[in-house]
Coordinates of C-alpha atoms in Angstrom, one line a residue:
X1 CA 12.2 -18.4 67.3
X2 CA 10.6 -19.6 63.9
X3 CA 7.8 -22.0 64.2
X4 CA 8.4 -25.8 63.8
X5 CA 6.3 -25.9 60.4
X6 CA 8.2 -23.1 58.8
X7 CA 10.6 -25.5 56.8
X8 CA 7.1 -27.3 55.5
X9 CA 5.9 -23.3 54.4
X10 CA 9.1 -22.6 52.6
X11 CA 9.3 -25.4 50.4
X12 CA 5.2 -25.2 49.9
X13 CA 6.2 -21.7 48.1
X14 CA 9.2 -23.4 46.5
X15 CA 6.8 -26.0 44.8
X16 CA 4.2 -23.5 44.3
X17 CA 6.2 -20.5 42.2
X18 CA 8.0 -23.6 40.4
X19 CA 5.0 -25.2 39.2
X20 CA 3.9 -21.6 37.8
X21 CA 7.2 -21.2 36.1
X22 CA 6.1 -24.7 34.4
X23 CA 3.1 -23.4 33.7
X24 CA 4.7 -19.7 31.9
X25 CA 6.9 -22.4 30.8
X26 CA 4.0 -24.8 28.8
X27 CA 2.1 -21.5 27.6
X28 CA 5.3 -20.7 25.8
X29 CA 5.6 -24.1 24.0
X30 CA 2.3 -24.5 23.6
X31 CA 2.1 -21.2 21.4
X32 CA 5.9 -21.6 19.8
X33 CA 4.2 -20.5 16.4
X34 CA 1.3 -17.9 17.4
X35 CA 1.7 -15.0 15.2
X36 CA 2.4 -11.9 17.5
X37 CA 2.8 -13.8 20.8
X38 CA 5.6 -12.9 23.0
X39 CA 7.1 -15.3 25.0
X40 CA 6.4 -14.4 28.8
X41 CA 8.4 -15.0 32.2
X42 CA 8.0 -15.5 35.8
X43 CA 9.8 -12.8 38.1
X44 CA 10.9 -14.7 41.1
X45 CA 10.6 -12.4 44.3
X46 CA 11.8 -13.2 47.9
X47 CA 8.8 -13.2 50.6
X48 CA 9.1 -11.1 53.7
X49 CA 12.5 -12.5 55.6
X50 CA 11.7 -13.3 59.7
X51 CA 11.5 -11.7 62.0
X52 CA 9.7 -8.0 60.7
X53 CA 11.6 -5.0 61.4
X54 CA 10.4 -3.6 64.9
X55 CA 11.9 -1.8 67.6
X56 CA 11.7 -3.9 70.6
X57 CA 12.2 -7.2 68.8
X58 CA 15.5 -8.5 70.5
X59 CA 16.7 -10.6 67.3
X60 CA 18.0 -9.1 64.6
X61 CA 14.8 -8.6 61.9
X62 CA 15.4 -10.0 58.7
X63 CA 17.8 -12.4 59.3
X64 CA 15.9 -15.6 58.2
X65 CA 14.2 -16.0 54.6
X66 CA 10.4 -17.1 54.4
X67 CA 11.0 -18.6 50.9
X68 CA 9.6 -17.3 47.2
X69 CA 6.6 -16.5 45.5
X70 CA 5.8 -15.8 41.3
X71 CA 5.6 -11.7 41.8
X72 CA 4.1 -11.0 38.5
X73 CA 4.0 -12.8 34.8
X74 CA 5.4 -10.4 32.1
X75 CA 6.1 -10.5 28.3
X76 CA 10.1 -10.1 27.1
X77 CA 9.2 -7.2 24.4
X78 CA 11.2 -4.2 23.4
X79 CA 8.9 -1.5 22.6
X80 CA 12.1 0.4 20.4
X81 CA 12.1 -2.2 18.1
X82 CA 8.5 -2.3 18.2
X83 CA 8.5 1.6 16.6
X84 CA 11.3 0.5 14.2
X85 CA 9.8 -2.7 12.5
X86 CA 6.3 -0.5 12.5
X87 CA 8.0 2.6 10.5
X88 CA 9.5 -0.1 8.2
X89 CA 6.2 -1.3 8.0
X90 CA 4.6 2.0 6.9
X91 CA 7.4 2.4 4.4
X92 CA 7.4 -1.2 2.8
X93 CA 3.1 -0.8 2.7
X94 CA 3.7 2.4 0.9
X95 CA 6.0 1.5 -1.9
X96 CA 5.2 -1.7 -2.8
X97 CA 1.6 -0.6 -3.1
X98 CA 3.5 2.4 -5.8
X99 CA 5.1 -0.6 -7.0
X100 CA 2.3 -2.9 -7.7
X101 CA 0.4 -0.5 -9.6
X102 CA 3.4 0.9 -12.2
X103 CA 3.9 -2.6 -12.8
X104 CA 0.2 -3.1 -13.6
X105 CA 0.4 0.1 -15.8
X106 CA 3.7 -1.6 -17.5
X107 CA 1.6 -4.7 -18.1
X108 CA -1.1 -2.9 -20.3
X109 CA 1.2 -0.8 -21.7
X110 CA 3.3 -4.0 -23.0
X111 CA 6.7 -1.8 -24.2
X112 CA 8.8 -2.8 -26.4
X113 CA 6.9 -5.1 -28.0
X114 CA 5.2 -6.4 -31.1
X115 CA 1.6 -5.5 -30.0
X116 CA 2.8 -2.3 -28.3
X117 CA 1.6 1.2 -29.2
X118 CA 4.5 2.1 -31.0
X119 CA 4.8 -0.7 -32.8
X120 CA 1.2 0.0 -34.2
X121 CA 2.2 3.7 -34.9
X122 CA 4.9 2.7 -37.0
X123 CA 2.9 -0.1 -38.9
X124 CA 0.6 3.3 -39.5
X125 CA 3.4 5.4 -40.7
X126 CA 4.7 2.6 -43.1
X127 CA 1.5 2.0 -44.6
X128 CA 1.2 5.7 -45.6
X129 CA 4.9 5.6 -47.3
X130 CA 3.9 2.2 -49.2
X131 CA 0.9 4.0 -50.4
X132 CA 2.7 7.3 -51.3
X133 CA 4.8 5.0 -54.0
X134 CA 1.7 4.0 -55.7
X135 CA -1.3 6.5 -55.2
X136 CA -3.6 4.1 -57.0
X137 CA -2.9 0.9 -55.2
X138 CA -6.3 -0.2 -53.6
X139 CA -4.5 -3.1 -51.7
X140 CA -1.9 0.0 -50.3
X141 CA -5.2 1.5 -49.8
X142 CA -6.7 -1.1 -47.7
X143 CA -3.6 -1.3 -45.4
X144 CA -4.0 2.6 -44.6
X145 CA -6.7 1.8 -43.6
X146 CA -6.6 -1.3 -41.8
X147 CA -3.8 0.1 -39.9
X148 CA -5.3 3.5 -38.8
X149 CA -8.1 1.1 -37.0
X150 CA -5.4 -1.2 -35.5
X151 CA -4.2 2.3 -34.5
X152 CA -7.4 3.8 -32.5
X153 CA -8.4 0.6 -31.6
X154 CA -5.2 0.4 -29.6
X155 CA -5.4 4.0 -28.3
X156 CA -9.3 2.6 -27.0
X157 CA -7.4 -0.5 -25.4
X158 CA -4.5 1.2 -23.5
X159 CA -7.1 3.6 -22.1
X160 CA -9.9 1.7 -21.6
X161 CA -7.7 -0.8 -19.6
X162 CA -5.8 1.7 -17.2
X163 CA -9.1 3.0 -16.5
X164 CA -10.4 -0.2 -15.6
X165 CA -7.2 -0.8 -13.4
X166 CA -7.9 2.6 -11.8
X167 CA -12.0 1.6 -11.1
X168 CA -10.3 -1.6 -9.4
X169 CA -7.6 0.6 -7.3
X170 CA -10.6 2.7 -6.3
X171 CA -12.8 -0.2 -5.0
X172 CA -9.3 -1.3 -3.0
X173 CA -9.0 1.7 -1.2
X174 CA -12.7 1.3 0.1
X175 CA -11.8 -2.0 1.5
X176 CA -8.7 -0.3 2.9
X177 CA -10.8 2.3 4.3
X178 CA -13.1 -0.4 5.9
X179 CA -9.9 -1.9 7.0
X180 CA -8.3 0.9 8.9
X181 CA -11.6 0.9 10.6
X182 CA -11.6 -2.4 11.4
X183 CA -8.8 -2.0 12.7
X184 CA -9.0 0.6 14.7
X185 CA -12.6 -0.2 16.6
X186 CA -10.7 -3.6 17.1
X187 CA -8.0 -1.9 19.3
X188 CA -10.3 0.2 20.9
X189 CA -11.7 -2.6 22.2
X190 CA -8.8 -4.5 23.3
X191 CA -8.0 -1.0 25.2
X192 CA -11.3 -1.5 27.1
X193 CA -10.7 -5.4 28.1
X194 CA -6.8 -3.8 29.1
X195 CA -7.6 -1.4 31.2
X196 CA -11.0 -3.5 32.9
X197 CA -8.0 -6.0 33.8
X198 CA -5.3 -3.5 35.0
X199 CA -7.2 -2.1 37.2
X200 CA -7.6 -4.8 39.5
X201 CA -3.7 -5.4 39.6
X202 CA -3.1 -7.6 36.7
X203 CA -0.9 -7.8 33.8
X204 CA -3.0 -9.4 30.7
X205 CA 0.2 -9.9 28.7
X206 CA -1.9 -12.2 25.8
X207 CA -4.3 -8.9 25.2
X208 CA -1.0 -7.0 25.5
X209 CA 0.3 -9.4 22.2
X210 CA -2.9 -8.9 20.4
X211 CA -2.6 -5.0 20.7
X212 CA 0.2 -4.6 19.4
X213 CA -0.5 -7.6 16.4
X214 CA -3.4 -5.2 15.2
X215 CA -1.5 -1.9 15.7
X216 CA 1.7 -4.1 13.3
X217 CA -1.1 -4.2 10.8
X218 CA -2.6 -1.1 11.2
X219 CA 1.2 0.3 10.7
X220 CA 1.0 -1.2 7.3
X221 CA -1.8 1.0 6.0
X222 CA -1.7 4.1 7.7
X223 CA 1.5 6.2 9.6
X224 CA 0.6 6.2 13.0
X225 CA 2.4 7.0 16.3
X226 CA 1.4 5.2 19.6
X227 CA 1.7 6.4 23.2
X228 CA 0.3 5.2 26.5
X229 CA -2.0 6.5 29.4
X230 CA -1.8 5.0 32.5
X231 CA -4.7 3.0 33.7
X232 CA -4.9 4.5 37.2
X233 CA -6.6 2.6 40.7
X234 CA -4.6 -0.5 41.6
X235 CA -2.9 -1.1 38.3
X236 CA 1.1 -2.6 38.8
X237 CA 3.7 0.3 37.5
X238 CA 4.4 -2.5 34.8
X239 CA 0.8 -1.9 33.1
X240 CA 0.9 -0.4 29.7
X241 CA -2.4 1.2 30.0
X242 CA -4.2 2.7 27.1
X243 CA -2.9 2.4 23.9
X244 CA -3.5 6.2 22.4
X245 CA -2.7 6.3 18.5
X246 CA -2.5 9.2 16.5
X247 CA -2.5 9.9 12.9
X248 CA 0.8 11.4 11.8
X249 CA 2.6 12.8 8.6
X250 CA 6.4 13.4 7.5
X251 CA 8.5 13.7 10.6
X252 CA 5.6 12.3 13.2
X253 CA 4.0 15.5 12.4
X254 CA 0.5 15.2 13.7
X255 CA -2.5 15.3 11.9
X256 CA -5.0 13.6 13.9
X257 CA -6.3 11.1 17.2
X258 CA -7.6 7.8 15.9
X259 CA -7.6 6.2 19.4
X260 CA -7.3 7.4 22.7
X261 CA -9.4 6.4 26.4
X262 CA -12.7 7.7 25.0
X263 CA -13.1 5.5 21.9
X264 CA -12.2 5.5 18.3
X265 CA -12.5 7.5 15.2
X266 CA -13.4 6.4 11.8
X267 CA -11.1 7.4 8.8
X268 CA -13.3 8.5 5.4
X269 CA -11.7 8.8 2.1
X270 CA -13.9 11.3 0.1
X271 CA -14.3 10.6 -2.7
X272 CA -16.2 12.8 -5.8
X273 CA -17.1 12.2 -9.7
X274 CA -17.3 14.7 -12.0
X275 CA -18.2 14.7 -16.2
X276 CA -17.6 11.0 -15.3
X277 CA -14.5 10.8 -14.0
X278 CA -14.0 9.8 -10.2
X279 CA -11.0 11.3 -7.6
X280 CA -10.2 11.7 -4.2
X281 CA -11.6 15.6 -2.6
X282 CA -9.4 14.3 0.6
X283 CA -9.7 12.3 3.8
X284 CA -11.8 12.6 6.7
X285 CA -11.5 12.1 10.3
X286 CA -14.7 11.3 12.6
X287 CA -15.9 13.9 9.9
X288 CA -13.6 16.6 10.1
X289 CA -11.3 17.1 6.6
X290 CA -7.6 16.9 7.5
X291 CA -4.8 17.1 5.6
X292 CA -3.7 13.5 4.7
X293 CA 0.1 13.2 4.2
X294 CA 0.3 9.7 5.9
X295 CA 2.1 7.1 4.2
X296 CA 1.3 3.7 3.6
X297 CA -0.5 1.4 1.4
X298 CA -3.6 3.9 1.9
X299 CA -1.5 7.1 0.7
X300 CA 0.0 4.6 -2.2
X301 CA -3.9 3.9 -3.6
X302 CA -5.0 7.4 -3.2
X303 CA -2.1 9.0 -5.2
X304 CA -2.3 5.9 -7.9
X305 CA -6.0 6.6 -8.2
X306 CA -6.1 10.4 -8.0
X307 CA -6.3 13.2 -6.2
X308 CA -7.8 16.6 -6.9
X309 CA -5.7 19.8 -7.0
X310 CA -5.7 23.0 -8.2
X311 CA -4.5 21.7 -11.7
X312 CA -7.3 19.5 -11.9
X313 CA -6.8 15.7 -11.1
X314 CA -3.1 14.8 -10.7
X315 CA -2.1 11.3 -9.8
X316 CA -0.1 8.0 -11.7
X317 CA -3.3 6.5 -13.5
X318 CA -4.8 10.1 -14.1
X319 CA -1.4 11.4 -15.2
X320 CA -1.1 8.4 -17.7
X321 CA -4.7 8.6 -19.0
X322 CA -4.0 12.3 -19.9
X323 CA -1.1 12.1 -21.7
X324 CA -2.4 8.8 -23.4
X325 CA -5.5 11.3 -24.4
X326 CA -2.9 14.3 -25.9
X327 CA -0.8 12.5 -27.8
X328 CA -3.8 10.4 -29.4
X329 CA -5.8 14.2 -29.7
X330 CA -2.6 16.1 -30.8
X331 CA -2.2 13.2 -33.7
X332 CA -5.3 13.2 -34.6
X333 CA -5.6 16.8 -35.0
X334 CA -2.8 17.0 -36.9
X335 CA -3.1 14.1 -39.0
X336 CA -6.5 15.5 -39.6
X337 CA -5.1 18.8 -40.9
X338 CA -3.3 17.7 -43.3
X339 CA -5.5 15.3 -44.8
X340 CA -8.4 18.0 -45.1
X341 CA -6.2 20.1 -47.3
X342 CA -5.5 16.9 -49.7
X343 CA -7.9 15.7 -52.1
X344 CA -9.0 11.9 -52.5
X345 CA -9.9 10.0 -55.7
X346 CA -13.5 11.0 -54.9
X347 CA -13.1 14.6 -54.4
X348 CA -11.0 14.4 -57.8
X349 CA -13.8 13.1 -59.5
X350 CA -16.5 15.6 -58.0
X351 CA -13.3 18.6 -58.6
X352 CA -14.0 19.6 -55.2
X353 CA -12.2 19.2 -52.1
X354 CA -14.7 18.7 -49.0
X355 CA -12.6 18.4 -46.3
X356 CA -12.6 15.1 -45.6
X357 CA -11.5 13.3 -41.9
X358 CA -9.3 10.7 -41.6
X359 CA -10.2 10.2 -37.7
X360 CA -13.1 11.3 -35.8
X361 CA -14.5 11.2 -32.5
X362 CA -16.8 8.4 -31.5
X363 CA -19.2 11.1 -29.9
X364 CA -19.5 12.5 -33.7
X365 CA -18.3 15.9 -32.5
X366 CA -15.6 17.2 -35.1
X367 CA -11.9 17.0 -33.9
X368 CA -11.1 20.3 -35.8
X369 CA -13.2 23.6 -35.5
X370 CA -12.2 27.2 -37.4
X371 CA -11.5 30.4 -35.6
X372 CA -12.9 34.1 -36.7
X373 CA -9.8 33.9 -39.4
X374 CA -11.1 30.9 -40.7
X375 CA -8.3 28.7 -39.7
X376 CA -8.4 25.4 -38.8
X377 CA -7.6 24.6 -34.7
X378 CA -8.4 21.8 -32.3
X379 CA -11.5 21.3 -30.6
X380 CA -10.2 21.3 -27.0
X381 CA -13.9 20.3 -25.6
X382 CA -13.3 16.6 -26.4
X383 CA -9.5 16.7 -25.2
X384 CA -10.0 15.2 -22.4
X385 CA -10.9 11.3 -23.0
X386 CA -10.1 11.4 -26.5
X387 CA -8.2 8.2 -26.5
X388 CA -10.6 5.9 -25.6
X389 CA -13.0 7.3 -28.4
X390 CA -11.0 8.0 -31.2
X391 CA -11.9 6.2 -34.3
X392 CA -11.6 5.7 -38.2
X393 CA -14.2 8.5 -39.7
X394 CA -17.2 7.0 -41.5
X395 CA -16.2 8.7 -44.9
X396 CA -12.7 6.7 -44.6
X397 CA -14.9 3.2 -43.7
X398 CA -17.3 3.8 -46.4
X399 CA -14.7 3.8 -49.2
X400 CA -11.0 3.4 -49.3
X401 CA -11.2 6.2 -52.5
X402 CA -11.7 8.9 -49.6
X403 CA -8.0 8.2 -48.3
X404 CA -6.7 12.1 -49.7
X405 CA -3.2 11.8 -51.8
X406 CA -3.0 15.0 -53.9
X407 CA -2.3 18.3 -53.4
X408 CA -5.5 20.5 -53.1
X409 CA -4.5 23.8 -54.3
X410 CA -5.6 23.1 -57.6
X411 CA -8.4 20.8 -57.6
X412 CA -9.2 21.1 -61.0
X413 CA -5.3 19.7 -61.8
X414 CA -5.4 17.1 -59.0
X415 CA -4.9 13.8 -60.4
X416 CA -5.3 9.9 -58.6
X417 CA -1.7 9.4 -59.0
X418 CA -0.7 12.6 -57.3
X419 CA 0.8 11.7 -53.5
X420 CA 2.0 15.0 -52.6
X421 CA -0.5 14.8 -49.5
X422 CA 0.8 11.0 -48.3
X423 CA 4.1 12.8 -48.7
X424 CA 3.2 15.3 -46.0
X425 CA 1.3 12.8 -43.8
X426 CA 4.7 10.7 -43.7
X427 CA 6.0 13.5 -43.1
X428 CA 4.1 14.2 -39.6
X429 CA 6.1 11.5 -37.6
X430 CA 9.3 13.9 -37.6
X431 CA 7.7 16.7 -37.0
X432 CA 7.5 18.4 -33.2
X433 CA 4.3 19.5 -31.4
X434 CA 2.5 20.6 -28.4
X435 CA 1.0 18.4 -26.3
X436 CA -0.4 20.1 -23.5
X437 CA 0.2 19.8 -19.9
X438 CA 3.2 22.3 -20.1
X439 CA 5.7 19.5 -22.0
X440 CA 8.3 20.2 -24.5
X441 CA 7.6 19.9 -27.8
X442 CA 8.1 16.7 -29.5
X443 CA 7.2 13.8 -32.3
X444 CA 5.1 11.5 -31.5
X445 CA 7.7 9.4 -31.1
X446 CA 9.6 11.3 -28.7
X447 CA 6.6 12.1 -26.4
X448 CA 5.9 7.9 -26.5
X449 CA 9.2 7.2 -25.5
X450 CA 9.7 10.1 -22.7
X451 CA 6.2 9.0 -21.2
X452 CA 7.2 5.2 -21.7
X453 CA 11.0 6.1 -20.1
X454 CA 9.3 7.9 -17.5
X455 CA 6.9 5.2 -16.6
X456 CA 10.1 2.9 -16.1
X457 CA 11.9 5.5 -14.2
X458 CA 9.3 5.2 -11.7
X459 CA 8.3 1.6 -11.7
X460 CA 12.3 1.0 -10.9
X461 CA 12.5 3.4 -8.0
X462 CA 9.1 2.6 -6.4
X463 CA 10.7 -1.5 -6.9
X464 CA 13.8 -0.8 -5.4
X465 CA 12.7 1.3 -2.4
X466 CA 10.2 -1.4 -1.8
X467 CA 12.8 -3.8 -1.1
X468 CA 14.9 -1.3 0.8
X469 CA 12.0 -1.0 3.3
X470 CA 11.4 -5.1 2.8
X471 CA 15.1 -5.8 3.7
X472 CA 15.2 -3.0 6.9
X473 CA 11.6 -4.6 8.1
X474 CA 12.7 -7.8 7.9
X475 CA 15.9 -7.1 10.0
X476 CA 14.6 -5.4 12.3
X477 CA 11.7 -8.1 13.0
X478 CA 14.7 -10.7 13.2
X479 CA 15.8 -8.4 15.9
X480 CA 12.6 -8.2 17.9
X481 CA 11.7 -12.0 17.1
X482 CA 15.3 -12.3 18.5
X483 CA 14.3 -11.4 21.9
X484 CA 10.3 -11.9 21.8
X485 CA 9.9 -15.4 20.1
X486 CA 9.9 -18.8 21.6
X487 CA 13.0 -20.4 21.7
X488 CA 11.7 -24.2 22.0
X489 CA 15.6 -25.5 23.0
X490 CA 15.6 -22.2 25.7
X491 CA 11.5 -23.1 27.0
X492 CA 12.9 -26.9 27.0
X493 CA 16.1 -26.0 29.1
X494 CA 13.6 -23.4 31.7
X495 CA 12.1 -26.6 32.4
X496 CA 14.2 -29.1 33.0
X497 CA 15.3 -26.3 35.4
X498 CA 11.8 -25.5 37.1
X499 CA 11.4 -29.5 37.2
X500 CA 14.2 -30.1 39.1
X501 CA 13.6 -27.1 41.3
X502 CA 10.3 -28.2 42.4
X503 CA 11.6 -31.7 42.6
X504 CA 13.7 -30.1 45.0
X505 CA 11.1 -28.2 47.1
X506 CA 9.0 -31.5 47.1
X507 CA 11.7 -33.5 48.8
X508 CA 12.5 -31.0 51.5
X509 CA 9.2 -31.6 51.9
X510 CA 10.0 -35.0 52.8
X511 CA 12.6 -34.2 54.7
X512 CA 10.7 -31.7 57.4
X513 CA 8.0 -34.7 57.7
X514 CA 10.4 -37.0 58.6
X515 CA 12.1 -34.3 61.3
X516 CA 8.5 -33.7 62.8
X517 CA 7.3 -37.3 62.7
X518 CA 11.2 -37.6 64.8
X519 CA 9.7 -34.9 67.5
X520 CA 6.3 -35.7 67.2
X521 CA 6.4 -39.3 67.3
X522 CA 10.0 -40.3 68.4
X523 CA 11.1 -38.1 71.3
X524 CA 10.7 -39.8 74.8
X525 CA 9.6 -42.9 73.3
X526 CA 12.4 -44.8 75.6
X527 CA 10.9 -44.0 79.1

């Protein structure tokens, strides 16, 4: 037979697990718009029904119920969607980080436009033909050379501000670095407090939500796959355990453990400067090189800034800077060549023809060298660079009669009104040359509007997968917020619910002190 006070113990546990579902149920409210919480729950469980199974018990065991108790508090999360929002995550860090800096690069560059580079070129080119109609025009003359400085002084622009743009993405990928890290020693952490709590038989579902806040943001920067290890001892088959992440490439191939039970490993980006330039040698982990093929906004600075290969330095800034510094060497070699071979009103006046510059670098090394034959070629030691240093010669600066017109075959016949050379200097902008860096051969034209196309081509795909990834992240986190956030109408519903429930429990506590006080205090009170 049950004891006279079981009624009072089965509503005490009614009251009891209620008043912890309005407590689950207050937490909730109370953090409605926590980034990263997940909104938690109260299993109800039966006790132990009466009587216990046992073999010479005469009732039937199990037949009457002991009442409930709160068996464990757990998080509603869904750890699929969890791996899906963090892959969009990687992506979306990855391209809009591509993104960011093409547009940057578009900014500087500023094409079409007035103040553009090709706009400049053309003012250049249109100056020559104005002066190649009257030789001995020293306004005509002026504007030559006005316009070849306006010229070099926006080759020294361009360059000089993507270089500036690439210092800055450099300095950001330190501070990424420094975040990773961050990062990383802050889930290791949380690990430890995780598993110091599982291990006495508890669930610690808030450092649960803060794990997996940091390894959201972590997901952003680096491509990263996460696992679990059991916690082992007493810890409920519920517990997570230890968060292990590993660094992974294309495919979840991996490359490398940045977490696991034993601590953390710090990511390195090596870095190395050579003849002045700076680019990434690779990445390190814990101080072993591995080969980095993670994407995220970490991968998206390191190819904008640079990265060394067999070909030398190959990324979208370096790529840009060297192509800004052929086409500005290849112009002003040629430009160069053909203006040595003319003869100014100076060199008519002297009868000699002293090969004069029209552009020159600023290091005072000479843009054109002879070989054994005695022909003129390119200096390819200041190649590289060349835009942000080329420049107006001093001879050109010093007088305006050192801008070459006529023909130099026959200096002695060469006369100030002769513009057969301005003829062939006009004639440059149609003509097709090498660049370098295996590209077809073009005008300069051409070359400035396949780098400029190219530029755009890019800029548009890294904007539009950008928002692909945007738009699949921010599904997917509807999804997950779907079943994870706090629903205030739902939490306001739960407990009205648990209100009346343990309104409930309380009166049939009521009612079993009015039955006992009837036994107690009633029975044979006639006699």
């Amino acid at each position: 037979m049950v004891s006279t006070f079981h009624g009072l113990e089965t509503s005490k546990r009614g009251m009891f697990t209620q008043q912890a579902a309005l407590g689950v149920t207050g937490q909730n409210i109370a953090n409605a718009n926590t980034p990263g919480y997940s909104r938690q729950r109260v299993n109800f469980e039966s006790t132990d029904p009466y009587p216990a199974p046992s073999r010479n018990r005469p009732q039937m065991p199990g037949q009457i119920g002991t009442g409930v108790e709160a068996g464990s508090i757990e998080r509603v999360r869904d750890s699929f969607l969890d791996v899906q929002f963090r892959n969009e995550q990687n992506k979306q860090g990855y391209w809009e980080t591509k993104a960011n800096a093409l547009l940057q690069m578009e900014e500087v560059l500023n094409e079409p436009s007035d103040s553009g580079l090709a706009k400049t070129m053309d003012l250049f080119w249109q100056s020559i033909q104005d002066l190649a109609v009257n030789p001995k025009n020293p306004g005509a003359r002026a504007v030559v050379r006005e316009q070849g400085i306006a010229l070099s002084d926006t080759f020294q622009y361009l360059s000089k501000s993507l270089s500036s743009m690439r210092e800055d993405i450099g300095s950001e990928i330190k501070i990424t670095e420094d975040e990773v890290n961050s990062l990383l020693q802050q889930i290791n952490n949380v690990n430890n407090q995780i598993v110091a709590t599982e291990v006495h038989g508890n669930l610690p579902n808030d450092l649960y939500d803060e794990r997996d806040l940091l390894i959201d943001k972590l997901s952003e920067l680096v491509d990263v796959k996460v696992s679990y290890k059991p916690t082992g001892g007493n810890a409920q088959a519920k517990a997570e355990g230890t968060a292990v992440i590993d660094l992974v490439g294309p495919n979840d191939t991996p490359i490398s453990n940045l977490v696991d039970e034993k601590g953390y490993q710090k990511i390195k980006v090596n870095v190395s400067t050579e003849n002045g330039t700076s680019y990434v040698t690779g990445v390190s982990v814990d101080g072993e090189n591995v080969e980095f093929t993670s994407e995220g906004k970490l991968m998206g600075l390191i190819e904008s800034y640079g990265v060394s290969d067999a070909g030398g330095v190959s990324g979208t800034y370096p790529d840009m800077l060297a192509q800004l510094d052929n086409l500005a060497f290849t112009f002003a070699v040629e430009f160069n060549k053909v203006h040595y071979n003319g003869m100014s009103p100076n060199e008519i006046k002297d009868g000699v023809n002293t090969n004069i510059p029209f552009f020159q670098d600023a290091s005072q090394e000479s843009i054109l060298t002879t070989d054994t034959n005695g022909n003129l070629i390119a200096n390819e030691a200041i190649r590289k660079g060349f835009a942000t240093r080329i420049e107006i010669s001093d001879d050109i600066r010093s007088s305006l009669d050192n801008i070459a017109n006529a023909e130099a075959e026959n200096p002695e016949n060469a006369t100030t009104g002769d513009a057969t050379t301005l003829l062939k200097l006009a004639d440059l902008v149609n003509e097709d040359f090498d660049y370098g860096l295996n590209s077809e051969k073009a005008n300069f034209r051409n070359y400035y509007e396949v780098l400029i196309g190219g530029m755009a081509v890019d800029t548009q795909n890294a904007i539009r997968l950008s928002e692909n990834s945007q738009t699949l992240k921010t599904a997917v986190d509807e999804r997950r917020m779907s079943t994870s956030s706090v629903s205030l109408d739902e939490e306001m519903t739960n407990m009205i619910q648990f209100q009346h429930a343990y309104n409930a429990s309380a009166r049939m506590i009521s009612l079993q002190d009015e039955l006992l006080d009837r036994i107690i205090n009633g029975m044979g009170a006639g006699r």
